[in-house]
mmCIF file of C-alpha atoms in Angstrom:
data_model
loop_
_atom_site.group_PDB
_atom_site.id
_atom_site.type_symbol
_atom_site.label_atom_id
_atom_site.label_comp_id
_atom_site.label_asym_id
_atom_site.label_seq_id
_atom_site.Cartn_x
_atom_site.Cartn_y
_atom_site.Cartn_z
ATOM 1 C CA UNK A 1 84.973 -95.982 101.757
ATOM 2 C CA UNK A 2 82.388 -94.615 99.769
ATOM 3 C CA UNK A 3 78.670 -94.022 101.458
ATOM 4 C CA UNK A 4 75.706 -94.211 99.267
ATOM 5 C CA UNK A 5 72.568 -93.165 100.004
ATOM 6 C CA UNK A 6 69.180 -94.282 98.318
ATOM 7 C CA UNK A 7 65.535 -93.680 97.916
ATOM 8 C CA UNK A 8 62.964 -94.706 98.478
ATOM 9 C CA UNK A 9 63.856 -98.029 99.906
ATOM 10 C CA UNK A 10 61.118 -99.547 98.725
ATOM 11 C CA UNK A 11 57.645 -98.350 96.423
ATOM 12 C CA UNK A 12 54.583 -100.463 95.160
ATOM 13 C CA UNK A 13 53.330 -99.191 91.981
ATOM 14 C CA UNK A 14 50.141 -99.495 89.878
ATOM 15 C CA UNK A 15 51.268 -101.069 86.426
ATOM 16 C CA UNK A 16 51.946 -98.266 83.760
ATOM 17 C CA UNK A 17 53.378 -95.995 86.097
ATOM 18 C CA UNK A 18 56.907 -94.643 86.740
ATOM 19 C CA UNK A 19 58.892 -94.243 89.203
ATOM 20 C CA UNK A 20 62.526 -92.572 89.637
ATOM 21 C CA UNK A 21 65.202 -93.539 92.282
ATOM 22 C CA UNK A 22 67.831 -91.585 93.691
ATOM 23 C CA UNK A 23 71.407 -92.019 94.925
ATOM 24 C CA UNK A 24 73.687 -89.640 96.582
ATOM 25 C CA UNK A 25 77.264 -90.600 97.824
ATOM 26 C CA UNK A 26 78.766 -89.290 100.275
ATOM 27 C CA UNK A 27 82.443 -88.097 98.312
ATOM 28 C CA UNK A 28 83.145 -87.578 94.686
ATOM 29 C CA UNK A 29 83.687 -91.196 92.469
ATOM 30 C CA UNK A 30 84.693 -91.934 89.525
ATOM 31 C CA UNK A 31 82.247 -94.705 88.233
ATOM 32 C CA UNK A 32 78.955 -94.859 89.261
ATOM 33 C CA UNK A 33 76.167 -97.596 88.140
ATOM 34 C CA UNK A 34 72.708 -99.244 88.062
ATOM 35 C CA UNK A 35 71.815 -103.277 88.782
ATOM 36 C CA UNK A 36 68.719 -105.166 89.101
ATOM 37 C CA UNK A 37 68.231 -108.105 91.144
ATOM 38 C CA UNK A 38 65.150 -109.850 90.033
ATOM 39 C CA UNK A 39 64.070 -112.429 93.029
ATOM 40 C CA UNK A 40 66.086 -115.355 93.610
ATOM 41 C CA UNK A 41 68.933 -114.315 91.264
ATOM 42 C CA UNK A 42 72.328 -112.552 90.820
ATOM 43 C CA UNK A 43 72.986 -109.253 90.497
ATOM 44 C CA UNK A 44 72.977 -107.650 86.672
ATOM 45 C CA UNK A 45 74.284 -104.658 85.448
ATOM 46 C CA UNK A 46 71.737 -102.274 83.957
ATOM 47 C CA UNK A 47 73.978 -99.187 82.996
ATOM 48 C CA UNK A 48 76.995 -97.331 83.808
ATOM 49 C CA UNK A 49 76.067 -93.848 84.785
ATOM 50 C CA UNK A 50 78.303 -91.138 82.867
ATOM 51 C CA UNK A 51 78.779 -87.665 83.957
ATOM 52 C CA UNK A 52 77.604 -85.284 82.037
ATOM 53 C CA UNK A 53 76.747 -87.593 79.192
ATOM 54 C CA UNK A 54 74.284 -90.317 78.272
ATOM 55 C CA UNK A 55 74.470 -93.785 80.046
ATOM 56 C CA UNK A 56 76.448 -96.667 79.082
ATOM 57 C CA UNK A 57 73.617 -99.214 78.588
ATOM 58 C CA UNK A 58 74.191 -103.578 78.847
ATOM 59 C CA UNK A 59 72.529 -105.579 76.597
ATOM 60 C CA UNK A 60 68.988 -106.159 77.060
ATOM 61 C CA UNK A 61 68.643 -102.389 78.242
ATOM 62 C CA UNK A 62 67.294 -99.846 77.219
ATOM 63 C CA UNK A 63 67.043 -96.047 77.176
ATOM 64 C CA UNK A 64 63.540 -95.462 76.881
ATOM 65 C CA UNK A 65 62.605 -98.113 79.785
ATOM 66 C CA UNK A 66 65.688 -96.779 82.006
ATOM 67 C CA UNK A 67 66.774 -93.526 81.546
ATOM 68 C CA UNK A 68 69.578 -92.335 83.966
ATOM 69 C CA UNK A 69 70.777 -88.887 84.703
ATOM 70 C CA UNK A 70 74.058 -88.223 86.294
ATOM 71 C CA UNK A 71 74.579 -84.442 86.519
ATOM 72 C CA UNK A 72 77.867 -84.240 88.773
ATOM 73 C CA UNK A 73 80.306 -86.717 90.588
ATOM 74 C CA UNK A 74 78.000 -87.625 93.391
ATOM 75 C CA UNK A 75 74.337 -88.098 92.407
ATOM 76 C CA UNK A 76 72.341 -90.499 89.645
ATOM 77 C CA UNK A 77 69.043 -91.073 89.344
ATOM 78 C CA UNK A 78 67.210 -94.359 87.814
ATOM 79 C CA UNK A 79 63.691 -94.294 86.464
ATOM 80 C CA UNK A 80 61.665 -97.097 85.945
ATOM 81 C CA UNK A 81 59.680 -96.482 83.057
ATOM 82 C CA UNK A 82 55.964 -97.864 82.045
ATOM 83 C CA UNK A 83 56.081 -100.794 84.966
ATOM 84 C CA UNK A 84 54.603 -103.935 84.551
ATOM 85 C CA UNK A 85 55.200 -106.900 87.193
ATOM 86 C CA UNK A 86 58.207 -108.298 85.187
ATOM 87 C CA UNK A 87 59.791 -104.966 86.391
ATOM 88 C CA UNK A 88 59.579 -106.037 90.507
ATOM 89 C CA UNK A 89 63.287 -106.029 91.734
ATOM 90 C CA UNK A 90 65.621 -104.699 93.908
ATOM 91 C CA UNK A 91 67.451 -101.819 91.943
ATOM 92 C CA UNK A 92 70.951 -100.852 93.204
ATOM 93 C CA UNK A 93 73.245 -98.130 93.125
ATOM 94 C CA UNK A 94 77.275 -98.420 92.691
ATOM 95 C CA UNK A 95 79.596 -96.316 93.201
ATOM 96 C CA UNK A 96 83.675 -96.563 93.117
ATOM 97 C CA UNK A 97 87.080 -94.874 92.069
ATOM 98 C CA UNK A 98 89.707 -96.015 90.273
ATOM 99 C CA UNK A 99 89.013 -100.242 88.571
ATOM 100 C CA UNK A 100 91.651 -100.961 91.604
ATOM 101 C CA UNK A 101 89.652 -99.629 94.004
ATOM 102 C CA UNK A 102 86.543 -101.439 95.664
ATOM 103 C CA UNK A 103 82.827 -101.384 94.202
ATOM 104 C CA UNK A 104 80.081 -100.124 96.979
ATOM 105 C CA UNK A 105 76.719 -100.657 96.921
ATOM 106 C CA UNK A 106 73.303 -98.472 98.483
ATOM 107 C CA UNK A 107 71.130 -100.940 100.372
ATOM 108 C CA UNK A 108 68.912 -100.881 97.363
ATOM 109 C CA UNK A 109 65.439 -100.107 96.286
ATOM 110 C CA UNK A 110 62.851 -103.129 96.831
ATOM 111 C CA UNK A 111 60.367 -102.480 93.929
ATOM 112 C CA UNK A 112 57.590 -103.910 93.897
ATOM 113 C CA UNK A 113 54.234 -103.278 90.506
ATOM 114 C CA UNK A 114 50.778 -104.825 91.280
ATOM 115 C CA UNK B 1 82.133 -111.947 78.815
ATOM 116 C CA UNK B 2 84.082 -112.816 81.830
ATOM 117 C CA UNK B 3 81.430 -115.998 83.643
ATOM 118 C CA UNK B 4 82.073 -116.575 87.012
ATOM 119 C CA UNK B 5 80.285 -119.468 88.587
ATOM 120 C CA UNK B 6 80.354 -120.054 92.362
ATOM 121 C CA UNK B 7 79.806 -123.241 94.310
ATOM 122 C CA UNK B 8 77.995 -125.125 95.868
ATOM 123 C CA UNK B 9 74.913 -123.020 95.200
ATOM 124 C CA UNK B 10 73.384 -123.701 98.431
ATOM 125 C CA UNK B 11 74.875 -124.807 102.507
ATOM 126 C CA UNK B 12 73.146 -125.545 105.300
ATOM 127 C CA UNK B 13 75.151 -125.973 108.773
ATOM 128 C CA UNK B 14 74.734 -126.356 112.176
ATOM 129 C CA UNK B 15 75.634 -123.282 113.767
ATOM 130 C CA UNK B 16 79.549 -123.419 114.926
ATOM 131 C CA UNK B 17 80.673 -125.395 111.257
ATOM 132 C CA UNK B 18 82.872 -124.216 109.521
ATOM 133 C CA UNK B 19 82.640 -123.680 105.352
ATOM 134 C CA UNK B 20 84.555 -122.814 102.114
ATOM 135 C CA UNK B 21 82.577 -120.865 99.143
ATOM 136 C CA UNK B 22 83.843 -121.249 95.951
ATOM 137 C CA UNK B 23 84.542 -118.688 93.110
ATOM 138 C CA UNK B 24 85.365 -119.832 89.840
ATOM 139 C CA UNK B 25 86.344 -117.052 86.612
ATOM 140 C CA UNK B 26 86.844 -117.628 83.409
ATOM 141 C CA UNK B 27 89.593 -114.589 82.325
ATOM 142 C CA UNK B 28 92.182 -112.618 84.230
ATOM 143 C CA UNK B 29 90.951 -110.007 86.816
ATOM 144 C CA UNK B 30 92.074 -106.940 88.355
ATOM 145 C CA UNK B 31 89.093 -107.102 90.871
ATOM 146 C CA UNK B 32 87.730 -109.148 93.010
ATOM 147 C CA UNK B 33 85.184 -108.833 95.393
ATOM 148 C CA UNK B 34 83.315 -110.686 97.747
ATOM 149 C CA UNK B 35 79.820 -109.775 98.982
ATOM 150 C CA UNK B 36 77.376 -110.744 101.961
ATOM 151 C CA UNK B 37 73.559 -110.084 101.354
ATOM 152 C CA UNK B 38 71.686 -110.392 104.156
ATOM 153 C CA UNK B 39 67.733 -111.494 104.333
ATOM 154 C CA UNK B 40 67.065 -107.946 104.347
ATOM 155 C CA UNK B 41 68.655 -107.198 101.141
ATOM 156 C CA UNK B 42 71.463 -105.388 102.058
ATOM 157 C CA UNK B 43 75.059 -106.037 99.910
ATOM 158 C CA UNK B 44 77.851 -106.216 102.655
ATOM 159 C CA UNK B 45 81.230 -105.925 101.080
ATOM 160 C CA UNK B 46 83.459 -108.269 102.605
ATOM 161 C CA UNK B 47 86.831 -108.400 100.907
ATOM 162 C CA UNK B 48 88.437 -107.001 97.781
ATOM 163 C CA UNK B 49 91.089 -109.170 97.107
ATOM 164 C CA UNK B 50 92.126 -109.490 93.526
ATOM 165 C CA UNK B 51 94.541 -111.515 94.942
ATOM 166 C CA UNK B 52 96.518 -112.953 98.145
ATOM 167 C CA UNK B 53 95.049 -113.660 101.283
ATOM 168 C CA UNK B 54 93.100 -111.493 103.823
ATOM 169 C CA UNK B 55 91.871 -112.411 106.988
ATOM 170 C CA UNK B 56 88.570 -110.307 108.975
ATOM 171 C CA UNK B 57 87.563 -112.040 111.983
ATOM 172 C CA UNK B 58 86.173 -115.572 111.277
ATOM 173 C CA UNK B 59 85.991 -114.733 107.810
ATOM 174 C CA UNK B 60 88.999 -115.167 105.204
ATOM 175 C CA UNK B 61 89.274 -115.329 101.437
ATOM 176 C CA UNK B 62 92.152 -116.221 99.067
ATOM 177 C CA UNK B 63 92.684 -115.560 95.487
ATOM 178 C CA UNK B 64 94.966 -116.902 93.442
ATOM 179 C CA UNK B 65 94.758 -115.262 89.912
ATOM 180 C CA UNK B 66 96.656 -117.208 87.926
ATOM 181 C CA UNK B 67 94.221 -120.319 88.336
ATOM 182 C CA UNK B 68 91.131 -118.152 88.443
ATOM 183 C CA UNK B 69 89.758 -119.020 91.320
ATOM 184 C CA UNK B 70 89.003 -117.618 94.745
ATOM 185 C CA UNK B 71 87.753 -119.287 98.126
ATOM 186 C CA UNK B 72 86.090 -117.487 101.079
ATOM 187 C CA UNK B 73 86.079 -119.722 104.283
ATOM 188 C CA UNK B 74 83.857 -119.067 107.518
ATOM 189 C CA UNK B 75 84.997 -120.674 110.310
ATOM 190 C CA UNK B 76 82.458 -121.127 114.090
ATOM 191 C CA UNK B 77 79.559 -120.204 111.787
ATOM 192 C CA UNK B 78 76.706 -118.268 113.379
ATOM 193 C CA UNK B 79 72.877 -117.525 112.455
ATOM 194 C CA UNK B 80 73.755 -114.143 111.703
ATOM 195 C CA UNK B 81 76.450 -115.464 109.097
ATOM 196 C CA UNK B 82 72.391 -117.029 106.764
ATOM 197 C CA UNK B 83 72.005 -115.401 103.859
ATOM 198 C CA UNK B 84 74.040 -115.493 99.637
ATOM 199 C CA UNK B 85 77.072 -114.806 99.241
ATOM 200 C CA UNK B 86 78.146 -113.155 96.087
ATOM 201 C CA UNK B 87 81.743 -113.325 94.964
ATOM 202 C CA UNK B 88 82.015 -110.623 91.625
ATOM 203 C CA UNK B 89 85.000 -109.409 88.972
ATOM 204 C CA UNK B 90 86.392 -107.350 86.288
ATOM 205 C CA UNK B 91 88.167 -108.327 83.941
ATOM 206 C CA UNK B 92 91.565 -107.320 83.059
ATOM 207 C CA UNK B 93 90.173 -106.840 79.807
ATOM 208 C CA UNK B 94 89.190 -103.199 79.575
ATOM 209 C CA UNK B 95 85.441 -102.908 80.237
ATOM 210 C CA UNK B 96 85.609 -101.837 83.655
ATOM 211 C CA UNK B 97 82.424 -103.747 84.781
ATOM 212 C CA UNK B 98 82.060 -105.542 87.989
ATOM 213 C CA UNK B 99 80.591 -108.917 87.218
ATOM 214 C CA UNK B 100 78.454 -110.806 89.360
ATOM 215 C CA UNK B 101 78.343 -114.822 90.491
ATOM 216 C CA UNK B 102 75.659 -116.840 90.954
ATOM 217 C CA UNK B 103 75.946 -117.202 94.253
ATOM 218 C CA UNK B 104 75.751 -119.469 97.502
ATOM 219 C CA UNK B 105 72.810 -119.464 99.545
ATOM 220 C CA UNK B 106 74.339 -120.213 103.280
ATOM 221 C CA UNK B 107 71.618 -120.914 105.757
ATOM 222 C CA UNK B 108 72.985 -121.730 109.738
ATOM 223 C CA UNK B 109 70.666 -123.800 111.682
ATOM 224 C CA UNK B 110 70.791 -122.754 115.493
#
C-alpha cells in the first residue's frame, strides 16, 4: 500500500498569510487528492489533483483560495491562500490506483490562523 | 450525490464491550472503506470491503451492497480502540470520489 508523506504537520499562521503543503508518496498512483477536516466534522473533498493539468475543484472551492500543483505521479502540493480563522483545519492528502483499489491518507496537516 | 450517514453518532463502553457501527448509503458502490482516526488525527484504514465479509483481529466489517449498508463490529473493546470512526464510498456512478460519513465518535472507558 501506498505511503504518503506530508508537511509540515502542523503551522500557525498570522491571518492574510499563505501557506503551501506538500505530499510525496512513496510509488506512482493514479488519483491523488485534497480534504479538509474542519473541527468536529467529516472529512470533505477539496480537489482532485490532476497531472499535468489544472485541479478538479468540489463545489464551494475555489482556485484562487486553493491552488494545487501536481507536476508528476507522486507529488502535489496545496496552498492555503489569504488565511483567515475560518481556514483552521486539518488538510489531507490522498492518494490511490485504480477506483477498485483502496484510498490512503498522509497523517495530515493541523492548521491552525490566529 | 451519494449521502452516507453512519450511526449512532457517538458510543461510550466499558472497556472489554463489544460494538457494531453502522454505515448507511444511498446509491450503489464500488468502494467501500472504513477508517479509524485516532485523537491524534491520524486516518487508519481499516478495511476496504465493497462487499463480503473480512475479519482483522477483533475488528470485522460486512457489506452487503445490494441493501446499502455496511456494519463494522469491535469485539473486547480497548482504550486504544477511543476515537471516530469514518466509514466512506464511491459511487458506482462514475465520479470516482471517495465520500465521507459522518461518523461515530467511540470513546472506551478503562
Amino acid at each position: 500500500s501506498a505511503v504518503i508523506s506530508q508537511k509540515p504537520s502542523r503551522d500557525i499562521c498570522q491571518r492574510g498569510t499563505s501557506l503551501t503543503i506538500q505530499c510525496q508518496v512513496d510509488s506512482q498512483v493514479t488519483m491523488m487528492f485534497w480534504y479538509r477536516q474542519q473541527p468536529g466534522q467529516s472529512l470533505t473533498l477539496i480537489a482532485t489533483a490532476n497531472q499535468g493539468s489544472e485541479a478538479t475543484y468540489e463545489s464551494g472551492f475555489v482556485i484562487d483560495k486553493f491552488p494545487i500543483s501536481r507536476p508528476n505521479l507522486t507529488f502535489s502540493t496545496l496552498t492555503v491562500s489569504n488565511m483567515s480563522p475560518e481556514d483552521s483545519s486539518i488538510y489531507l492528502c490522498s492518494a490511490r490506483g485504480d477506483s477498485n483499489q483502496p484510498q490512503h491518507f498522509g497523517d495530515g496537516t493541523r492548521l491552525s490562523i490566529l | 450525490g451519494i449521502q452516507v450517514e453512519q450511526s449512532p453518532p457517538d458510543l461510550i463502553l466499558q472497556e472489554g464491550a463489544n460494538s457494531t457501527l453502522r454505515c448507511n448509503f444511498s446509491d450503489s458502490v464500488n468502494n467501500l472503506q472504513w477508517f479509524h482516526q485516532n485523537p491524534w488525527g491520524q486516518l487508519i484504514n481499516l478495511f476496504y470491503i465493497p462487499s463480503g465479509t473480512k475479519q482483522n483481529g477483533r475488528l470485522s466489517a460486512t457489506t452487503v451492497a445490494t441493501e446499502r449498508y455496511s456494519l463494522l463490529y469491535i469485539s473486547s473493546s480497548q482504550t486504544t480502540d477511543s476515537g471516530v470512526y469514518f466509514c466512506a464510498v464511491m459511487s458506482n456512478f462514475g465520479n470516482e470520489k471517495l465520500t465521507f460519513g459522518t461518523g461515530t465518535r467511540l470513546t472506551i472507558i478503562p
